[in-house]
Tab-separated table of C-alpha atoms in Angstrom:
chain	number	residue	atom	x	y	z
A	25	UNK	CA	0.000	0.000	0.000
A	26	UNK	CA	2.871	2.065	0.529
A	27	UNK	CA	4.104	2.140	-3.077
A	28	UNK	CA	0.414	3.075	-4.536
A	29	UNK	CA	-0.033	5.865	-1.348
A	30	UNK	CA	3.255	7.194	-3.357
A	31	UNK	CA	2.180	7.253	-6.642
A	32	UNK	CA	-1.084	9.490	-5.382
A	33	UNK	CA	1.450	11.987	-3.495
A	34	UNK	CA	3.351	12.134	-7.082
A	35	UNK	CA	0.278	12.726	-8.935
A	36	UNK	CA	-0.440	15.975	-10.669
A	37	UNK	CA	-4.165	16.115	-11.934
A	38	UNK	CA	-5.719	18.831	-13.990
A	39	UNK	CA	-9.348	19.659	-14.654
A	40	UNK	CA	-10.316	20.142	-17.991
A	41	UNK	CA	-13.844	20.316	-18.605
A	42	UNK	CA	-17.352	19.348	-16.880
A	43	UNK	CA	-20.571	19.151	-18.679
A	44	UNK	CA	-24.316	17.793	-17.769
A	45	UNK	CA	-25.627	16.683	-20.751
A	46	UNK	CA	-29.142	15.417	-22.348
A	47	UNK	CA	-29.260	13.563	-24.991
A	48	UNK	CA	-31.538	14.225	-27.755
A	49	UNK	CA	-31.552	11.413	-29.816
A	50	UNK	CA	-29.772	8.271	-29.594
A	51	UNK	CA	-26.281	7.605	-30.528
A	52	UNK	CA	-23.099	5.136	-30.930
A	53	UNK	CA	-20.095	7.078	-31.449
A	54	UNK	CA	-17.760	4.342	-33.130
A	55	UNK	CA	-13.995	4.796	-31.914
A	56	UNK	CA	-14.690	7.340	-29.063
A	57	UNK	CA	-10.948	9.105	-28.359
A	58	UNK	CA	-9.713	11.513	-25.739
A	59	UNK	CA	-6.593	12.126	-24.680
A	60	UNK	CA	-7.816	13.494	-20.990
A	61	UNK	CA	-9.780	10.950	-18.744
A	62	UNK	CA	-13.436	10.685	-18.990
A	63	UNK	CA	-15.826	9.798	-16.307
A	64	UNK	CA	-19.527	9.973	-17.454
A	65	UNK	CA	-22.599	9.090	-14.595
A	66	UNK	CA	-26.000	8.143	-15.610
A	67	UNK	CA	-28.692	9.935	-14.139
A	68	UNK	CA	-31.571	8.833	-16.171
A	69	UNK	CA	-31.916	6.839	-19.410
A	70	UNK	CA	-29.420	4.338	-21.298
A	71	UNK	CA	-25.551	4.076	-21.432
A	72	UNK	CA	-23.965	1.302	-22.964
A	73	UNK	CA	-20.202	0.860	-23.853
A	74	UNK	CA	-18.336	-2.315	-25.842
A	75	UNK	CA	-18.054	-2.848	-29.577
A	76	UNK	CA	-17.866	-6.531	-29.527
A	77	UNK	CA	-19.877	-7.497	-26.164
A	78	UNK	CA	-21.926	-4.668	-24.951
A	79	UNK	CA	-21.764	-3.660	-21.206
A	80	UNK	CA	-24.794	-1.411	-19.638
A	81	UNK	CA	-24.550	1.282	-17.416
A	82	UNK	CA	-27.133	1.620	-14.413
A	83	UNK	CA	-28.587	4.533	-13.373
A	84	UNK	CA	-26.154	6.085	-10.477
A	85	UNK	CA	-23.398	4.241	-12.232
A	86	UNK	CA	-20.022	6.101	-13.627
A	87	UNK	CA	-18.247	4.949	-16.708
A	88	UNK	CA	-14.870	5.958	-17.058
A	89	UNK	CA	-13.178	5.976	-20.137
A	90	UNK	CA	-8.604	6.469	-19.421
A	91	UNK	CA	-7.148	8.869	-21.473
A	92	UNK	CA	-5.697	7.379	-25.085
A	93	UNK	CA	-7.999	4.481	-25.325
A	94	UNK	CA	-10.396	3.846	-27.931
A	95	UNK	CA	-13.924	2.953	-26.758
A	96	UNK	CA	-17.586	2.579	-28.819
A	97	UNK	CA	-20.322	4.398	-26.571
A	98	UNK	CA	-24.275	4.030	-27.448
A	99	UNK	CA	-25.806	7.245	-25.453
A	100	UNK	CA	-29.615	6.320	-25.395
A	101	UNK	CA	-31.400	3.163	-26.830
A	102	UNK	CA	-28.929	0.914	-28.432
A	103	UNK	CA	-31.981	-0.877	-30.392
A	104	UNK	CA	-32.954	2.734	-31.913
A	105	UNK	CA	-29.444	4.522	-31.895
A	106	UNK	CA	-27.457	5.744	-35.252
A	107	UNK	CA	-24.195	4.613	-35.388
A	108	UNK	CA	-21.923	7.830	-36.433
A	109	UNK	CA	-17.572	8.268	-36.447
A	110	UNK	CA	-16.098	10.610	-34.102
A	111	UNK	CA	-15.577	13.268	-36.843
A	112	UNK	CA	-19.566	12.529	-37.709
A	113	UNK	CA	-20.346	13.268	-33.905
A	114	UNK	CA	-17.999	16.783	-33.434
A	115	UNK	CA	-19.543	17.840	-37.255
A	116	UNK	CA	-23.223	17.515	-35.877
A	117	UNK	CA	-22.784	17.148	-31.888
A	118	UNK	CA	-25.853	19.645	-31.880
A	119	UNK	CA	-28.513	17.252	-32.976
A	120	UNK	CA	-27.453	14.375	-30.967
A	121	UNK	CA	-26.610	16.097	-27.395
A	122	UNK	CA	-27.107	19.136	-25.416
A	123	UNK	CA	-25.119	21.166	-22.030
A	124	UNK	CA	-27.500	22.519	-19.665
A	125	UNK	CA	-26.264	25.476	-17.697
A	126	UNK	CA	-28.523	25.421	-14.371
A	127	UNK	CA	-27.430	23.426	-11.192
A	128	UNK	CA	-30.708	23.552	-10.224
A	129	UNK	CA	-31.256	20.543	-12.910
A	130	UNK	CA	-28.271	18.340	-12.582
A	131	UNK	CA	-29.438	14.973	-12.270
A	132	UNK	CA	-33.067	15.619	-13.110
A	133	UNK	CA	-33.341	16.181	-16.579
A	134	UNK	CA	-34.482	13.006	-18.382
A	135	UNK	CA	-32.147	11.003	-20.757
A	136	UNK	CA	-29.524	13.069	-18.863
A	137	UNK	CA	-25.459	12.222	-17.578
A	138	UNK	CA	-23.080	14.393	-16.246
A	139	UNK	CA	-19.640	13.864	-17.300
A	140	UNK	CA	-16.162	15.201	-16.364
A	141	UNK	CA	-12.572	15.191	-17.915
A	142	UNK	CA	-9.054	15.758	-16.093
A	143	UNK	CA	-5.206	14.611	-16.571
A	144	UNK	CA	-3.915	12.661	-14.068
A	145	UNK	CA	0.288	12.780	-14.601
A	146	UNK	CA	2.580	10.644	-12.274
A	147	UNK	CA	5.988	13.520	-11.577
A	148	UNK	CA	3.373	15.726	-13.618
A	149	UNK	CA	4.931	13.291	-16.620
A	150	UNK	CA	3.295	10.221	-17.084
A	151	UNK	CA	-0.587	9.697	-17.575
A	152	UNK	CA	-1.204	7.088	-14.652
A	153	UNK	CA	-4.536	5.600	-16.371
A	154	UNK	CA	-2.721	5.193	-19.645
A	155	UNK	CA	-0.188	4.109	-18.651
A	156	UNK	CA	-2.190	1.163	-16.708
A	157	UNK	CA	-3.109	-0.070	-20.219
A	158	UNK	CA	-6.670	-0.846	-19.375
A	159	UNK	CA	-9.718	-0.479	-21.719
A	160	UNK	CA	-12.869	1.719	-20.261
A	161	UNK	CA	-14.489	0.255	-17.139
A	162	UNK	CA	-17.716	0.931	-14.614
A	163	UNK	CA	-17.488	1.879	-11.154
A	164	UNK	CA	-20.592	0.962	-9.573
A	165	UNK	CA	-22.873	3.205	-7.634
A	166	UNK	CA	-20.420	4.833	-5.834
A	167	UNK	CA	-22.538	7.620	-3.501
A	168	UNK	CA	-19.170	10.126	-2.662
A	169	UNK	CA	-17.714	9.784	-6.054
A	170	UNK	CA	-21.462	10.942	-7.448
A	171	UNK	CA	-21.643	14.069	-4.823
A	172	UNK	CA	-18.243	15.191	-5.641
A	173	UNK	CA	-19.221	15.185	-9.373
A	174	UNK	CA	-22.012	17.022	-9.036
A	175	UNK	CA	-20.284	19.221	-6.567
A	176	UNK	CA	-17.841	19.685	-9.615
A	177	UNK	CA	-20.751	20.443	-12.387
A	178	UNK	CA	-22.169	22.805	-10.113
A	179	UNK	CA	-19.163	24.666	-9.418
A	180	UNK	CA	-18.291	25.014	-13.233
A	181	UNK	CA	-21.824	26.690	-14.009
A	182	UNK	CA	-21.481	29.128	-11.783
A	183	UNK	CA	-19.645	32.481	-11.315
A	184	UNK	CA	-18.622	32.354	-7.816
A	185	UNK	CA	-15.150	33.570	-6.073
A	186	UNK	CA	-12.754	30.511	-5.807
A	187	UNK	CA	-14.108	28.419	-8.110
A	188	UNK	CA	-11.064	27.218	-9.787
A	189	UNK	CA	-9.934	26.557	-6.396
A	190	UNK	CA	-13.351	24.354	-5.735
A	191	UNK	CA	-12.904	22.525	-8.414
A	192	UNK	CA	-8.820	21.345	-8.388
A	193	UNK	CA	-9.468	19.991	-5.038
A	194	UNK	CA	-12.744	18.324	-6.160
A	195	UNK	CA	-10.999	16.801	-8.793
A	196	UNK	CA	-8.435	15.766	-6.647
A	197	UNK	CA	-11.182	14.102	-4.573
A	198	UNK	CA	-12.146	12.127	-7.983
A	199	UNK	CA	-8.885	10.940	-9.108
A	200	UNK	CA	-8.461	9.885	-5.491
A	201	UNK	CA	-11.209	7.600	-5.066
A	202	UNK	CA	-11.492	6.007	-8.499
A	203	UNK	CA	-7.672	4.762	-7.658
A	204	UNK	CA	-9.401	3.566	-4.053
A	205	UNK	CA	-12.301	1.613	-6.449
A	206	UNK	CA	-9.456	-0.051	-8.580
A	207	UNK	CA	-7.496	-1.358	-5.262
A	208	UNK	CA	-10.564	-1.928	-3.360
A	209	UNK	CA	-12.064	-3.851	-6.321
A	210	UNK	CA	-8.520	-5.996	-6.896
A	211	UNK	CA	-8.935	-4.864	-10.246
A	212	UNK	CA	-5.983	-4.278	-13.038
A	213	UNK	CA	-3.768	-6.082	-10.175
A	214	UNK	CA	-1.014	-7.245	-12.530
A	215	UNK	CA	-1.017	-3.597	-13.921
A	216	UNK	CA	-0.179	-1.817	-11.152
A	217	UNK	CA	1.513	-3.890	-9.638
A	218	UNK	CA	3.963	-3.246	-12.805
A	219	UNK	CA	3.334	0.580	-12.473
A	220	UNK	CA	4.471	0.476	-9.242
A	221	UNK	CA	7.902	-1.297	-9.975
A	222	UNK	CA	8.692	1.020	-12.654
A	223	UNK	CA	7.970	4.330	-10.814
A	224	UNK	CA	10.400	3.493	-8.844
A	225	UNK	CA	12.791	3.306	-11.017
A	226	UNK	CA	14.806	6.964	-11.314
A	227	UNK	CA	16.283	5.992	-14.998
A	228	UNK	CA	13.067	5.370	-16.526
A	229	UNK	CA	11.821	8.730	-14.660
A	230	UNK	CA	14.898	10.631	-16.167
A	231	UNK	CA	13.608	9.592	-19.947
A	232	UNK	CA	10.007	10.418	-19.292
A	233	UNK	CA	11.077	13.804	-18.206
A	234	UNK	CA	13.128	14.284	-20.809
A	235	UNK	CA	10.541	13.509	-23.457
A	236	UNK	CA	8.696	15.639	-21.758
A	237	UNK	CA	10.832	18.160	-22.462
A	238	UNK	CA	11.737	17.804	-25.742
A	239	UNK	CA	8.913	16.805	-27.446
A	240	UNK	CA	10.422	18.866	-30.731
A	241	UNK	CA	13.813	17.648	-30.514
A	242	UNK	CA	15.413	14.301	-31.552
A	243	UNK	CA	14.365	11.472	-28.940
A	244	UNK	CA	15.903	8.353	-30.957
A	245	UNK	CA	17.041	5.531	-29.136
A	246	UNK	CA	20.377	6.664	-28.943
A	247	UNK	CA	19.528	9.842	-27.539
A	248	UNK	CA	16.768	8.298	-24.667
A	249	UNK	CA	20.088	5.348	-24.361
A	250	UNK	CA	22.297	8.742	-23.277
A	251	UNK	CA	19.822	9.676	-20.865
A	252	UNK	CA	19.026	6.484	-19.047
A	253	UNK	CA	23.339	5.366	-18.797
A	254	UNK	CA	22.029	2.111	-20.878
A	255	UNK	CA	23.138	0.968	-24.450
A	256	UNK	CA	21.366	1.904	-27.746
A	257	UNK	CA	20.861	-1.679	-28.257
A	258	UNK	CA	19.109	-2.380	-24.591
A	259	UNK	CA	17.448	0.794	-24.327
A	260	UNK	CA	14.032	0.003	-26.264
A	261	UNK	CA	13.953	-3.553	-24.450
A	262	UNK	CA	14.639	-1.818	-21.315
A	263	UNK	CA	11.624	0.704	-21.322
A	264	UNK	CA	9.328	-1.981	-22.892
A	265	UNK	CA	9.987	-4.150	-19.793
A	266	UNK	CA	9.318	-1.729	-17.711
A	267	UNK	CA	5.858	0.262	-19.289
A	268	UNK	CA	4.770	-2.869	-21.870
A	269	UNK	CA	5.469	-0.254	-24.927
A	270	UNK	CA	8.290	0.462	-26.877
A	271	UNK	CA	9.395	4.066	-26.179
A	272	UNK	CA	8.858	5.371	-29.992
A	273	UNK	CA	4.994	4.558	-29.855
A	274	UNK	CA	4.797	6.205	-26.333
A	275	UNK	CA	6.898	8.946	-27.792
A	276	UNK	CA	4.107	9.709	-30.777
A	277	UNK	CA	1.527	9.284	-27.722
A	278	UNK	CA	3.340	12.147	-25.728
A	279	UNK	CA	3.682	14.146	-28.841
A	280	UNK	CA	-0.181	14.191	-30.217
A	281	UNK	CA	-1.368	14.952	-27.024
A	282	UNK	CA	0.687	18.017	-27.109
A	283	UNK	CA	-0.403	18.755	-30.304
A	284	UNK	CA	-4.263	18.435	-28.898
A	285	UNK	CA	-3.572	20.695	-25.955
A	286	UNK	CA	-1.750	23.093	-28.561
A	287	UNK	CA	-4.799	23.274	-31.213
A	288	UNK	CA	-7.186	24.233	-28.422
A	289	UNK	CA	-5.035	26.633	-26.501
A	290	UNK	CA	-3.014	28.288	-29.273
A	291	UNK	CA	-3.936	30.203	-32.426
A	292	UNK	CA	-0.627	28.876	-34.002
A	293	UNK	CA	-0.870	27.114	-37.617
A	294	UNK	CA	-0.819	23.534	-38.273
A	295	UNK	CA	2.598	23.696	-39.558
A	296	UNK	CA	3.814	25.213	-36.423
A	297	UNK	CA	2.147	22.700	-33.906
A	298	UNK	CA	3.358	19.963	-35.972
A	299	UNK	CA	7.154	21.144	-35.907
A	300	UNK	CA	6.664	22.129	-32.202
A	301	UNK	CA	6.180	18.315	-31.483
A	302	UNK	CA	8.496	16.862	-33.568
A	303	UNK	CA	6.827	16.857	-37.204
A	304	UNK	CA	8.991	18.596	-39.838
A	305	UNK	CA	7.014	16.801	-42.331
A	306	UNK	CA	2.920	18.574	-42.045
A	307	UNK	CA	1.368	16.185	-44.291
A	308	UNK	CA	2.853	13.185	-42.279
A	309	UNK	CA	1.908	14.907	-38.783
A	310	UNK	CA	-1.473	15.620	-40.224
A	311	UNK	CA	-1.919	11.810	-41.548
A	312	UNK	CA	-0.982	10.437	-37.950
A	313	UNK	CA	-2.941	12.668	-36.371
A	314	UNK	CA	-6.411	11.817	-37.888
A	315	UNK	CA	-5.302	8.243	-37.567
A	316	UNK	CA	-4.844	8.086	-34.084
A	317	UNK	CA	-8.114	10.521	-33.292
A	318	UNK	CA	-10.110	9.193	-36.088
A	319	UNK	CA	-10.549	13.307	-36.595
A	320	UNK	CA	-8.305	16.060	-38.901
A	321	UNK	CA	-6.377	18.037	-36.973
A	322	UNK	CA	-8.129	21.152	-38.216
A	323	UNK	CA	-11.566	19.815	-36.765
A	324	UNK	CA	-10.178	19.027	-33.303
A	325	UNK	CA	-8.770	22.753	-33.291
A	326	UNK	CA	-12.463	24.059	-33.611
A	327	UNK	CA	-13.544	22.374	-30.735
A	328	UNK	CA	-12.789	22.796	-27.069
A	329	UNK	CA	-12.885	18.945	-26.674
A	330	UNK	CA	-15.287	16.320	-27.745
A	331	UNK	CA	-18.201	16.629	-25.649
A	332	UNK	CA	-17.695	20.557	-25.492
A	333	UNK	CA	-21.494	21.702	-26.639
């Protein structure tokens, strides 16, 4: 217990957006993507999740999707709902969903969830749910992780002093106890388990910090090998032990997610974003982008995020 009560001390999480949504006609998005951690609750109507077997969420239940992973959602009936791509959803979002803006209504609107998104960085570095490797999962009725979500959505509509302040620590609160479901739960034991070993571990902290950092630079084996005091040749086998990826696919991970944050915080071009992260080639960056988000770049920049309405 003492190795995961250190990996919560090391954690830096980040809000980034809350929302209580209706939905207004059904819907399965095929290949939902975020980079930020989603947790959705169900407060009245259907929720389903799974391509190949579908699971159903229950009223009062939370469905939380980690950051990076690809996941099929069916909001509403899945016997009546049209099956749409991401870039369908963000084109028309208005006809299938809609953000209410009075706390007075959270949780009592029909065919209604509230959902919330947030990083969650071990050394403010590494994405702790992604890096568990697990695919979306449901945290049953859980009554303090509901009130503390609701606590959140009601914050965000309103204009009140401290806010922001409200709202870290309530997110905090989140993060907190969905880690406290997992180990409660036993679940994703060999995973963190793993996690655990390699946190520990100051080389492989050194190269995630320095990837970190230079995200626009050259971070070839060779370079990450320099960094970590290991050979060129060992270096890839090395970090693959350790995370279960090879460091140039967590590398293009670390980049596009800077490239997200960049597109809906900056007014630079394309071109820039895509050299800022390591992309000298724009056509290349562009082509890896939409196939990892299932989205062009250009349409993630004109939205704040996916369920942004």
């Amino acid at each position: 217990m003492e190795d995961y009560n250190k990996i919560i001390e090391s954690l830096g999480v980040k809000f980034v957006k809350a929302r209580h949504i209706r939905i207004l006609q059904p819907i399965t998005i095929k290949n939902f993507y975020d980079v930020q951690n989603t947790l959705n609750i169900l407060y009245d109507g259907e929720v389903s999740f799974g391509a190949e077997e579908s699971h159903k969420v229950e009223e009062g239940d939370m469905l939380f999707i980690p950051g990076g992973k690809h996941a099929t959602v069916t909001y509403g009936n899945t016997q009546t709902a049209k099956t749409v791509s991401n870039e369908e959803f963000m084109t028309n979002r208005d006809n299938y969903i809609d953000a209410g803006h009075d706390p007075a209504l959270i949780g009592k609107l029909p065919n209604s969830f509230g959902l919330i998104s947030f990083e969650a960085k071990v050394f403010d570095t590494v994405n702790f749910f992604t890096s568990l490797d697990v695919p979306p999962f449901l945290i049953k009725r859980d009554d303090q992780i509901a009130a503390t979500i609701n606590q959140i959505l009601t914050e965000d509509m309103l204009d009140t002093p401290g806010k922001g302040r409200i709202i870290k620590i309530k997110t905090e609160e989140v993060v907190i106890e969905i880690i406290r479901y997992i180990l409660k739960n036993k679940l994703f034991v060999e995973q963190l388990v793993t996690n655990s070993t390699y946190f520990k571990d100051p080389r492989l902290i050194d190269i995630f910090a320095y990837i970190k950092d230079n995200l626009g630079g050259d971070l070839s084996n060779k370079v990450l090998a320099n960094v970590a005091n290991v050979s060129e040749d060992y270096v890839g086998q090395y970090f693959k032990m350790l995370t279960g990826i090879n460091p140039q696919d967590y590398i293009e991970y670390q980049r596009m997610e800077k490239a997200v944050d960049l597109l809906r915080t900056s007014k630079k071009s394309i071109r820039a974003i895509g050299s800022d992260v390591g992309y000298k080639d724009t056509a290349y960056f562009c082509r890896r982008f939409k196939m990892m988000f299932g989205i062009p770049a250009g349409k993630m920049r004109r939205r704040e995020s996916l369920m942004n309405v």
